[in-house]
Tab-separated table of C-alpha atoms in Angstrom:
chain	number	residue	atom	x	y	z
A	29	MET	CA	-55.305	15.324	15.342
A	30	ASN	CA	-52.073	13.356	15.822
A	31	HIS	CA	-48.666	15.020	15.757
A	32	LEU	CA	-45.343	13.779	14.405
A	33	LYS	CA	-42.674	15.415	16.560
A	34	VAL	CA	-39.605	16.489	14.588
A	35	VAL	CA	-36.561	18.251	16.054
A	36	PHE	CA	-33.989	19.777	13.692
A	37	ALA	CA	-30.507	21.274	13.976
A	38	PRO	CA	-29.723	24.977	13.411
A	39	GLY	CA	-29.130	25.633	9.729
A	40	VAL	CA	-31.581	22.959	8.586
A	41	VAL	CA	-34.656	24.344	6.802
A	42	PRO	CA	-37.302	21.588	6.884
A	43	GLY	CA	-40.336	23.727	6.042
A	44	LYS	CA	-41.088	22.145	2.651
A	45	TRP	CA	-40.961	18.613	4.099
A	46	LEU	CA	-43.184	19.545	7.027
A	47	GLY	CA	-45.695	21.195	4.698
A	48	ARG	CA	-45.848	18.209	2.370
A	49	PHE	CA	-46.327	15.865	5.316
A	50	ASP	CA	-49.258	17.948	6.572
A	51	GLU	CA	-50.813	17.903	3.085
A	52	ARG	CA	-50.363	14.194	2.405
A	53	VAL	CA	-50.874	12.337	5.680
A	54	ASN	CA	-54.472	12.394	6.820
A	55	GLY	CA	-55.047	12.900	10.517
A	56	TRP	CA	-51.461	13.978	11.192
A	57	LEU	CA	-49.567	17.242	11.481
A	58	ALA	CA	-45.830	17.760	11.912
A	59	ALA	CA	-44.856	19.561	15.117
A	60	ALA	CA	-41.315	20.876	14.669
A	61	ALA	CA	-38.772	22.587	16.888
A	62	GLN	CA	-35.111	23.573	16.558
A	63	SER	CA	-32.468	22.315	18.992
A	64	ASP	CA	-28.690	22.335	19.223
A	65	ASP	CA	-28.907	18.617	20.069
A	66	PRO	CA	-31.817	17.006	18.187
A	67	LEU	CA	-30.647	13.473	18.923
A	68	ALA	CA	-31.067	13.964	22.669
A	69	HIS	CA	-34.785	14.566	22.131
A	70	VAL	CA	-35.188	11.316	20.186
A	71	LEU	CA	-33.215	9.286	22.723
A	72	ALA	CA	-35.306	10.747	25.560
A	73	GLY	CA	-38.573	10.006	23.759
A	74	ARG	CA	-39.489	13.676	23.363
A	75	ALA	CA	-39.365	13.526	19.550
A	76	ASP	CA	-40.131	10.940	16.886
A	77	LEU	CA	-37.420	12.026	14.458
A	78	ALA	CA	-34.285	14.141	14.481
A	79	ILE	CA	-32.905	15.992	11.477
A	80	LEU	CA	-29.316	16.385	12.551
A	81	ARG	CA	-25.841	17.164	11.362
A	82	LEU	CA	-23.413	14.245	11.089
A	83	PRO	CA	-19.960	15.508	12.069
A	84	GLY	CA	-18.072	13.213	9.680
A	85	GLY	CA	-14.471	14.234	10.272
A	86	TRP	CA	-15.471	17.524	11.913
A	87	LYS	CA	-15.316	18.104	15.638
A	88	GLY	CA	-18.828	17.365	16.839
A	89	MET	CA	-20.739	17.305	20.073
A	90	ASP	CA	-19.173	14.907	22.576
A	91	GLY	CA	-20.949	11.557	22.672
A	92	HIS	CA	-23.020	12.242	19.582
A	93	ARG	CA	-20.923	10.986	16.705
A	94	ILE	CA	-23.473	8.907	14.840
A	95	ASP	CA	-21.258	6.279	13.256
A	96	GLU	CA	-22.394	2.734	12.468
A	97	GLU	CA	-21.321	1.403	15.861
A	98	ALA	CA	-23.286	4.117	17.664
A	99	MET	CA	-26.315	3.404	15.476
A	100	ARG	CA	-26.321	-0.250	16.523
A	101	ARG	CA	-25.665	0.505	20.174
A	102	LEU	CA	-28.453	3.077	20.408
A	103	GLY	CA	-30.905	1.162	18.205
A	104	LEU	CA	-31.287	3.885	15.596
A	105	HIS	CA	-32.154	4.144	11.929
A	106	ARG	CA	-30.277	6.750	9.886
A	107	VAL	CA	-30.989	8.121	6.409
A	108	VAL	CA	-28.540	10.651	4.957
A	109	LEU	CA	-30.354	13.400	3.043
A	110	TYR	CA	-27.622	15.677	1.674
A	111	GLU	CA	-24.146	17.119	2.139
A	112	GLU	CA	-23.576	20.677	3.318
A	113	GLN	CA	-21.259	23.339	2.013
A	114	ALA	CA	-18.454	24.225	4.422
A	115	GLY	CA	-17.912	27.867	5.272
A	116	VAL	CA	-15.603	30.280	7.041
A	117	ALA	CA	-16.621	33.312	9.093
A	118	ALA	CA	-14.399	36.362	9.611
A	119	PRO	CA	-14.725	39.894	11.002
A	120	LYS	CA	-16.464	42.453	8.832
A	121	ASP	CA	-13.950	44.386	6.675
A	122	HIS	CA	-11.695	41.296	6.591
A	123	ALA	CA	-10.226	40.424	3.165
A	124	LEU	CA	-12.760	37.573	3.060
A	125	GLU	CA	-15.502	40.128	2.432
A	126	ALA	CA	-14.054	40.767	-1.033
A	127	VAL	CA	-14.727	37.142	-2.026
A	128	GLY	CA	-17.900	36.944	-4.101
A	129	GLU	CA	-20.946	35.037	-2.888
A	130	ASN	CA	-20.487	32.546	-5.731
A	131	GLU	CA	-16.744	32.163	-5.199
A	132	MET	CA	-14.947	29.711	-2.917
A	133	VAL	CA	-12.326	30.299	-0.244
A	134	ARG	CA	-9.540	27.708	-0.334
A	135	PRO	CA	-8.092	26.189	2.863
A	136	GLU	CA	-4.633	27.514	1.994
A	137	ASP	CA	-6.115	31.026	2.162
A	138	LEU	CA	-6.484	30.439	5.911
A	139	GLU	CA	-2.829	29.546	6.440
A	140	ASP	CA	-2.044	32.757	8.296
A	141	GLU	CA	-5.373	32.996	10.120
A	142	MET	CA	-6.112	32.152	13.742
A	143	VAL	CA	-8.825	29.491	13.466
A	144	LEU	CA	-10.712	29.759	16.740
A	145	TYR	CA	-12.982	26.790	16.092
A	146	SER	CA	-13.550	24.225	13.336
A	147	GLY	CA	-16.584	22.048	13.912
A	148	VAL	CA	-20.337	21.551	13.969
A	149	ASP	CA	-21.354	22.241	17.588
A	150	PRO	CA	-23.796	25.199	17.381
A	151	ALA	CA	-23.003	26.440	20.892
A	152	MET	CA	-19.276	26.521	20.142
A	153	VAL	CA	-19.877	28.269	16.819
A	154	ARG	CA	-21.996	30.947	18.521
A	155	GLU	CA	-19.442	31.451	21.280
A	156	ASN	CA	-16.547	31.828	18.880
A	157	LEU	CA	-18.461	34.111	16.516
A	158	GLU	CA	-18.659	36.542	19.425
A	159	VAL	CA	-14.855	36.614	19.410
A	160	VAL	CA	-14.746	36.957	15.613
A	161	ALA	CA	-17.118	39.929	15.869
A	162	ALA	CA	-14.534	41.538	18.158
A	163	ASN	CA	-12.098	41.359	15.216
A	164	VAL	CA	-10.180	38.269	16.366
A	165	GLY	CA	-9.713	35.089	14.314
A	166	VAL	CA	-12.003	33.093	12.041
A	167	VAL	CA	-14.429	30.189	12.494
A	168	VAL	CA	-14.778	27.223	10.135
A	169	ALA	CA	-18.138	25.418	10.159
A	170	PRO	CA	-20.894	24.274	7.787
A	171	ARG	CA	-22.097	27.382	5.989
A	172	PRO	CA	-25.806	26.784	6.684
A	173	LEU	CA	-24.928	26.700	10.389
A	174	LEU	CA	-22.913	29.926	10.081
A	175	ARG	CA	-25.831	31.533	8.275
A	176	SER	CA	-28.274	30.410	10.967
A	177	VAL	CA	-26.300	31.646	13.992
A	178	ASN	CA	-24.487	34.578	12.382
A	179	ARG	CA	-24.224	37.851	14.258
A	180	ARG	CA	-23.576	41.483	13.432
A	181	GLY	CA	-19.985	42.327	12.534
A	182	VAL	CA	-19.266	38.936	10.946
A	183	VAL	CA	-19.147	37.878	7.284
A	184	HIS	CA	-19.058	34.311	6.000
A	185	ARG	CA	-18.189	32.681	2.699
A	186	SER	CA	-18.117	29.169	1.216
A	187	LEU	CA	-15.020	27.053	1.775
A	188	VAL	CA	-13.718	24.316	-0.523
A	189	THR	CA	-14.555	20.928	0.987
A	190	GLY	CA	-12.757	17.608	0.887
A	191	PRO	CA	-13.838	14.044	0.066
A	192	GLY	CA	-16.607	13.560	2.634
A	193	ALA	CA	-15.754	12.118	6.011
A	194	HIS	CA	-12.271	11.172	4.822
A	195	GLY	CA	-11.100	14.786	4.638
A	196	THR	CA	-9.250	16.588	7.422
A	197	PRO	CA	-11.532	19.270	8.862
A	198	ASP	CA	-9.347	20.703	11.619
A	199	VAL	CA	-7.683	23.619	9.863
A	200	SER	CA	-6.375	24.995	13.164
A	201	ASP	CA	-3.255	22.873	12.757
A	202	ALA	CA	-2.788	22.917	8.987
A	203	PRO	CA	-4.538	24.318	5.920
A	204	ASP	CA	-6.115	20.958	5.059
A	205	THR	CA	-9.378	20.657	3.184
A	206	PRO	CA	-12.370	20.211	5.534
A	207	ALA	CA	-14.764	17.330	5.110
A	208	ALA	CA	-18.346	17.979	4.075
A	209	SER	CA	-20.850	17.587	6.896
A	210	ARG	CA	-24.053	15.693	6.145
A	211	ILE	CA	-27.659	16.153	7.203
A	212	ALA	CA	-29.507	12.989	8.184
A	213	LEU	CA	-32.810	11.748	9.546
A	214	VAL	CA	-32.455	9.630	12.690
A	215	TRP	CA	-35.139	7.760	14.618
A	216	LYS	CA	-35.482	4.782	16.959
A	217	LYS	CA	-35.866	1.364	15.356
A	218	SER	CA	-38.279	0.424	18.128
A	219	GLU	CA	-40.556	3.343	17.206
A	220	ASP	CA	-40.519	2.817	13.431
A	221	ASN	CA	-43.977	2.944	11.861
A	222	GLU	CA	-45.855	3.827	8.691
A	223	VAL	CA	-46.196	7.514	9.572
A	224	ILE	CA	-42.453	7.899	10.159
A	225	GLN	CA	-41.778	6.077	6.894
A	226	GLN	CA	-44.054	8.489	5.063
A	227	PHE	CA	-42.098	11.440	6.447
A	228	VAL	CA	-38.807	9.761	5.498
A	229	GLY	CA	-40.129	9.236	1.984
A	230	ILE	CA	-41.124	12.892	1.688
A	231	CYS	CA	-37.654	14.007	2.784
A	232	ARG	CA	-36.096	11.691	0.210
A	233	GLY	CA	-38.233	13.141	-2.563
A	234	ARG	CA	-40.917	10.486	-2.844
A	235	ARG	CA	-43.985	11.745	-4.668
A	236	ALA	CA	-47.467	11.521	-3.232
A	237	SER	CA	-48.492	8.944	-5.859
A	238	SER	CA	-45.504	6.625	-5.344
A	239	SER	CA	-45.342	3.646	-2.999
A	240	ARG	CA	-42.567	2.674	-0.592
């Protein structure tokens, strides 16, 4: 049995895609693992595909802003799958807890808050959530990431997002509207093949009976 190695970022839930791949592609199974830095595994040849978070205007991981120039330089393909909802995390019993799960926090609501971190680096989000849990400040990050790495004593809610990568995500300086982060598939052009293309098609919603 052959294995397609897929590494995904915290907050991504690829189970349905992995299951469909296993069902549809004869002789292959998806072998998946989570990592704070999925791209590093692809670049090092340890994984065939990365499902990662594009920072857009957010503060990302140094050296891993996957813009068009970086794509060409590193010899990568990129397919954007969807945009994420931004979120804000605060200490339990903060006024934020009164906001309903289906309601949105507006950036201006954070005007008087100490924003400890605004970005997409999982390690930084975890580190700063420890401080939030001690009843200090708030953290702004994609809500799926907050949900994935959340800890006891912290609540999180959805935050109004701006116009994609053209928004201003760093609310530590001003109550601007954060950009929406995006989840994308990334793989090496030199390693592109039919099996990878089948997985890409599954992630993009291609049915089993359709052709490329």
